[in-house]
Amino acid sequence: MIDGSADSPGEGAFPSSAPRGSAQPEGGVYEWYTRGLELLSAGSAAAAVQLLERAADAEPSSSSIREALARAQFGARRFAEAADSFRWIVEYNPSEDYALFGLGLSLSRLGEFEAAVEHLALAVAMRPDNKHYTNALRHARATLEARR
């Protein structure tokens, strides 16, 4: 159930299937998602990852949850995981320019500049007016050129 109201454990409660010491977050998928976004906005990316991973496990086909998770992973400097999450979105919807941008940035942080340039160039082609996209592409191309 999306809102989780029917089977949410009470505060501090542990579901019978959870190992001792691993608290089940209160609420359901929607609450995990919104709290994850709040944590991300507040600068607590690592904490956001925890809730958003749980939400993504519960709703694996949700692009919104996957994007929020990817942003949190990136913010927590978990670049390989962020790249995987952004890649999932791109495979599901190849015209998602923000996911292409996020994938390109994540690959850039991993030192995979050729692949980063490819994805960033696609994002720029879709949204040439976006300065963040063009600056990231320019930086990735310059770094790739300097390494050659």
PDB file of C-alpha atoms in Angstrom:
ATOM      1  CA  MET A   1       0.000   0.000   0.000  1.00  0.00           C
ATOM      2  CA  ILE A   2       1.401   3.404  -0.977  1.00  0.00           C
ATOM      3  CA  ASP A   3       0.572   5.259   2.217  1.00  0.00           C
ATOM      4  CA  GLY A   4       1.397   2.310   4.459  1.00  0.00           C
ATOM      5  CA  SER A   5      -1.318   3.257   6.957  1.00  0.00           C
ATOM      6  CA  ALA A   6      -2.672  -0.265   7.302  1.00  0.00           C
ATOM      7  CA  ASP A   7       0.578  -1.932   8.262  1.00  0.00           C
ATOM      8  CA  SER A   8       2.913   0.747   9.617  1.00  0.00           C
ATOM      9  CA  PRO A   9       4.678  -0.225  12.806  1.00  0.00           C
ATOM     10  CA  GLY A  10       4.397   2.201  15.679  1.00  0.00           C
ATOM     11  CA  GLU A  11       7.282   4.441  16.607  1.00  0.00           C
ATOM     12  CA  GLY A  12      10.166   2.334  17.851  1.00  0.00           C
ATOM     13  CA  ALA A  13       8.397  -0.901  16.918  1.00  0.00           C
ATOM     14  CA  PHE A  14      10.197  -3.658  15.065  1.00  0.00           C
ATOM     15  CA  PRO A  15       8.351  -5.844  12.571  1.00  0.00           C
ATOM     16  CA  SER A  16       8.728  -9.529  13.299  1.00  0.00           C
ATOM     17  CA  SER A  17      10.798 -10.110  10.142  1.00  0.00           C
ATOM     18  CA  ALA A  18      13.326  -7.368  10.917  1.00  0.00           C
ATOM     19  CA  PRO A  19      16.509  -8.276  12.727  1.00  0.00           C
ATOM     20  CA  ARG A  20      16.937  -6.719  16.140  1.00  0.00           C
ATOM     21  CA  GLY A  21      18.564  -3.347  15.913  1.00  0.00           C
ATOM     22  CA  SER A  22      17.234  -2.468  12.447  1.00  0.00           C
ATOM     23  CA  ALA A  23      14.269  -0.186  12.910  1.00  0.00           C
ATOM     24  CA  GLN A  24      11.593  -0.155  10.250  1.00  0.00           C
ATOM     25  CA  PRO A  25      10.943   3.465   9.264  1.00  0.00           C
ATOM     26  CA  GLU A  26       7.471   4.685  10.042  1.00  0.00           C
ATOM     27  CA  GLY A  27       4.987   5.168   7.215  1.00  0.00           C
ATOM     28  CA  GLY A  28       4.918   3.801   3.725  1.00  0.00           C
ATOM     29  CA  VAL A  29       6.523   4.427   0.369  1.00  0.00           C
ATOM     30  CA  TYR A  30       5.129   7.919  -0.096  1.00  0.00           C
ATOM     31  CA  GLU A  31       6.274   8.993   3.394  1.00  0.00           C
ATOM     32  CA  TRP A  32       9.738   7.501   2.824  1.00  0.00           C
ATOM     33  CA  TYR A  33       9.955   9.348  -0.486  1.00  0.00           C
ATOM     34  CA  THR A  34       8.872  12.726   0.898  1.00  0.00           C
ATOM     35  CA  ARG A  35      11.046  12.412   4.010  1.00  0.00           C
ATOM     36  CA  GLY A  36      13.950  11.383   1.790  1.00  0.00           C
ATOM     37  CA  LEU A  37      13.462  14.521  -0.312  1.00  0.00           C
ATOM     38  CA  GLU A  38      13.300  16.641   2.844  1.00  0.00           C
ATOM     39  CA  LEU A  39      16.541  15.127   4.126  1.00  0.00           C
ATOM     40  CA  LEU A  40      18.184  15.673   0.757  1.00  0.00           C
ATOM     41  CA  SER A  41      17.080  19.318   0.721  1.00  0.00           C
ATOM     42  CA  ALA A  42      18.428  19.741   4.249  1.00  0.00           C
ATOM     43  CA  GLY A  43      21.854  18.467   3.175  1.00  0.00           C
ATOM     44  CA  SER A  44      21.569  14.997   4.720  1.00  0.00           C
ATOM     45  CA  ALA A  45      22.167  12.988   1.568  1.00  0.00           C
ATOM     46  CA  ALA A  46      23.394   9.836   3.321  1.00  0.00           C
ATOM     47  CA  ALA A  47      20.287   9.706   5.510  1.00  0.00           C
ATOM     48  CA  ALA A  48      18.110  10.350   2.459  1.00  0.00           C
ATOM     49  CA  VAL A  49      19.713   7.392   0.681  1.00  0.00           C
ATOM     50  CA  GLN A  50      18.532   5.068   3.444  1.00  0.00           C
ATOM     51  CA  LEU A  51      14.865   6.025   3.089  1.00  0.00           C
ATOM     52  CA  LEU A  52      14.937   6.325  -0.679  1.00  0.00           C
ATOM     53  CA  GLU A  53      16.560   2.899  -1.091  1.00  0.00           C
ATOM     54  CA  ARG A  54      13.714   1.427   0.933  1.00  0.00           C
ATOM     55  CA  ALA A  55      11.170   3.299  -1.227  1.00  0.00           C
ATOM     56  CA  ALA A  56      12.891   2.136  -4.443  1.00  0.00           C
ATOM     57  CA  ASP A  57      12.861  -1.471  -3.218  1.00  0.00           C
ATOM     58  CA  ALA A  58       9.128  -1.184  -2.533  1.00  0.00           C
ATOM     59  CA  GLU A  59       8.334   0.610  -5.828  1.00  0.00           C
ATOM     60  CA  PRO A  60      11.088  -0.501  -8.242  1.00  0.00           C
ATOM     61  CA  SER A  61       9.430   0.967 -11.346  1.00  0.00           C
ATOM     62  CA  SER A  62       9.023   4.519  -9.968  1.00  0.00           C
ATOM     63  CA  SER A  63      11.162   6.972 -11.918  1.00  0.00           C
ATOM     64  CA  SER A  64      10.498   9.729  -9.373  1.00  0.00           C
ATOM     65  CA  ILE A  65      11.806   7.636  -6.504  1.00  0.00           C
ATOM     66  CA  ARG A  66      14.766   6.441  -8.570  1.00  0.00           C
ATOM     67  CA  GLU A  67      15.684  10.034  -9.504  1.00  0.00           C
ATOM     68  CA  ALA A  68      15.525  11.166  -5.886  1.00  0.00           C
ATOM     69  CA  LEU A  69      17.641   8.159  -4.889  1.00  0.00           C
ATOM     70  CA  ALA A  70      20.193   8.951  -7.598  1.00  0.00           C
ATOM     71  CA  ARG A  71      20.422  12.560  -6.421  1.00  0.00           C
ATOM     72  CA  ALA A  72      20.897  11.418  -2.828  1.00  0.00           C
ATOM     73  CA  GLN A  73      23.535   8.874  -3.827  1.00  0.00           C
ATOM     74  CA  PHE A  74      25.378  11.576  -5.757  1.00  0.00           C
ATOM     75  CA  GLY A  75      25.149  13.942  -2.791  1.00  0.00           C
ATOM     76  CA  ALA A  76      26.507  11.201  -0.524  1.00  0.00           C
ATOM     77  CA  ARG A  77      29.447  10.770  -2.946  1.00  0.00           C
ATOM     78  CA  ARG A  78      28.285   7.272  -3.895  1.00  0.00           C
ATOM     79  CA  PHE A  79      28.955   8.015  -7.551  1.00  0.00           C
ATOM     80  CA  ALA A  80      28.895   4.445  -8.908  1.00  0.00           C
ATOM     81  CA  GLU A  81      25.511   3.838  -7.307  1.00  0.00           C
ATOM     82  CA  ALA A  82      24.234   7.211  -8.546  1.00  0.00           C
ATOM     83  CA  ALA A  83      25.387   6.321 -12.067  1.00  0.00           C
ATOM     84  CA  ASP A  84      23.503   3.013 -11.871  1.00  0.00           C
ATOM     85  CA  SER A  85      20.331   4.755 -10.692  1.00  0.00           C
ATOM     86  CA  PHE A  86      20.535   7.478 -13.356  1.00  0.00           C
ATOM     87  CA  ARG A  87      21.319   4.809 -15.982  1.00  0.00           C
ATOM     88  CA  TRP A  88      18.176   2.918 -14.985  1.00  0.00           C
ATOM     89  CA  ILE A  89      16.104   6.064 -15.647  1.00  0.00           C
ATOM     90  CA  VAL A  90      17.801   6.660 -19.004  1.00  0.00           C
ATOM     91  CA  GLU A  91      17.166   3.064 -20.071  1.00  0.00           C
ATOM     92  CA  TYR A  92      13.522   3.403 -19.036  1.00  0.00           C
ATOM     93  CA  ASN A  93      13.123   6.848 -20.652  1.00  0.00           C
ATOM     94  CA  PRO A  94      15.961   7.843 -23.034  1.00  0.00           C
ATOM     95  CA  SER A  95      14.566  11.361 -23.430  1.00  0.00           C
ATOM     96  CA  GLU A  96      14.982  12.203 -19.728  1.00  0.00           C
ATOM     97  CA  ASP A  97      17.538  15.006 -19.994  1.00  0.00           C
ATOM     98  CA  TYR A  98      18.073  15.414 -16.239  1.00  0.00           C
ATOM     99  CA  ALA A  99      18.926  11.713 -15.870  1.00  0.00           C
ATOM    100  CA  LEU A 100      21.395  12.008 -18.756  1.00  0.00           C
ATOM    101  CA  PHE A 101      22.946  14.998 -16.998  1.00  0.00           C
ATOM    102  CA  GLY A 102      23.128  13.138 -13.678  1.00  0.00           C
ATOM    103  CA  LEU A 103      24.597  10.074 -15.357  1.00  0.00           C
ATOM    104  CA  GLY A 104      27.190  12.230 -17.092  1.00  0.00           C
ATOM    105  CA  LEU A 105      28.148  13.984 -13.845  1.00  0.00           C
ATOM    106  CA  SER A 106      28.368  10.682 -11.965  1.00  0.00           C
ATOM    107  CA  LEU A 107      30.572   9.146 -14.649  1.00  0.00           C
ATOM    108  CA  SER A 108      32.721  12.269 -14.621  1.00  0.00           C
ATOM    109  CA  ARG A 109      33.262  11.906 -10.855  1.00  0.00           C
ATOM    110  CA  LEU A 110      34.265   8.301 -11.475  1.00  0.00           C
ATOM    111  CA  GLY A 111      36.867   9.431 -14.034  1.00  0.00           C
ATOM    112  CA  GLU A 112      34.965   7.944 -16.983  1.00  0.00           C
ATOM    113  CA  PHE A 113      35.145  11.105 -19.059  1.00  0.00           C
ATOM    114  CA  GLU A 114      34.480   9.624 -22.503  1.00  0.00           C
ATOM    115  CA  ALA A 115      31.189   8.129 -21.347  1.00  0.00           C
ATOM    116  CA  ALA A 116      30.429  11.280 -19.356  1.00  0.00           C
ATOM    117  CA  VAL A 117      30.854  13.469 -22.446  1.00  0.00           C
ATOM    118  CA  GLU A 118      28.503  11.225 -24.426  1.00  0.00           C
ATOM    119  CA  HIS A 119      25.669  11.545 -21.898  1.00  0.00           C
ATOM    120  CA  LEU A 120      26.252  15.210 -21.171  1.00  0.00           C
ATOM    121  CA  ALA A 121      26.255  16.007 -24.918  1.00  0.00           C
ATOM    122  CA  LEU A 122      22.865  14.321 -25.247  1.00  0.00           C
ATOM    123  CA  ALA A 123      21.517  16.335 -22.304  1.00  0.00           C
ATOM    124  CA  VAL A 124      22.824  19.561 -23.866  1.00  0.00           C
ATOM    125  CA  ALA A 125      21.302  18.637 -27.245  1.00  0.00           C
ATOM    126  CA  MET A 126      17.929  18.227 -25.534  1.00  0.00           C
ATOM    127  CA  ARG A 127      18.211  21.405 -23.418  1.00  0.00           C
ATOM    128  CA  PRO A 128      20.828  23.721 -24.978  1.00  0.00           C
ATOM    129  CA  ASP A 129      19.587  26.604 -22.825  1.00  0.00           C
ATOM    130  CA  ASN A 130      20.535  24.864 -19.565  1.00  0.00           C
ATOM    131  CA  LYS A 131      23.785  26.420 -18.334  1.00  0.00           C
ATOM    132  CA  HIS A 132      24.425  23.628 -15.830  1.00  0.00           C
ATOM    133  CA  TYR A 133      24.375  21.088 -18.643  1.00  0.00           C
ATOM    134  CA  THR A 134      26.643  23.125 -20.931  1.00  0.00           C
ATOM    135  CA  ASN A 135      29.121  23.911 -18.151  1.00  0.00           C
ATOM    136  CA  ALA A 136      29.344  20.245 -17.140  1.00  0.00           C
ATOM    137  CA  LEU A 137      29.897  19.216 -20.767  1.00  0.00           C
ATOM    138  CA  ARG A 138      32.573  21.872 -21.249  1.00  0.00           C
ATOM    139  CA  HIS A 139      34.348  20.726 -18.067  1.00  0.00           C
ATOM    140  CA  ALA A 140      34.208  17.030 -19.016  1.00  0.00           C
ATOM    141  CA  ARG A 141      35.499  17.737 -22.540  1.00  0.00           C
ATOM    142  CA  ALA A 142      38.342  19.902 -21.197  1.00  0.00           C
ATOM    143  CA  THR A 143      39.340  17.232 -18.693  1.00  0.00           C
ATOM    144  CA  LEU A 144      39.218  14.513 -21.339  1.00  0.00           C
ATOM    145  CA  GLU A 145      41.345  16.633 -23.688  1.00  0.00           C
ATOM    146  CA  ALA A 146      43.876  17.408 -20.930  1.00  0.00           C
ATOM    147  CA  ARG A 147      44.240  13.706 -20.146  1.00  0.00           C
ATOM    148  CA  ARG A 148      44.983  12.802 -23.758  1.00  0.00           C
TER     149      ARG A 148
END
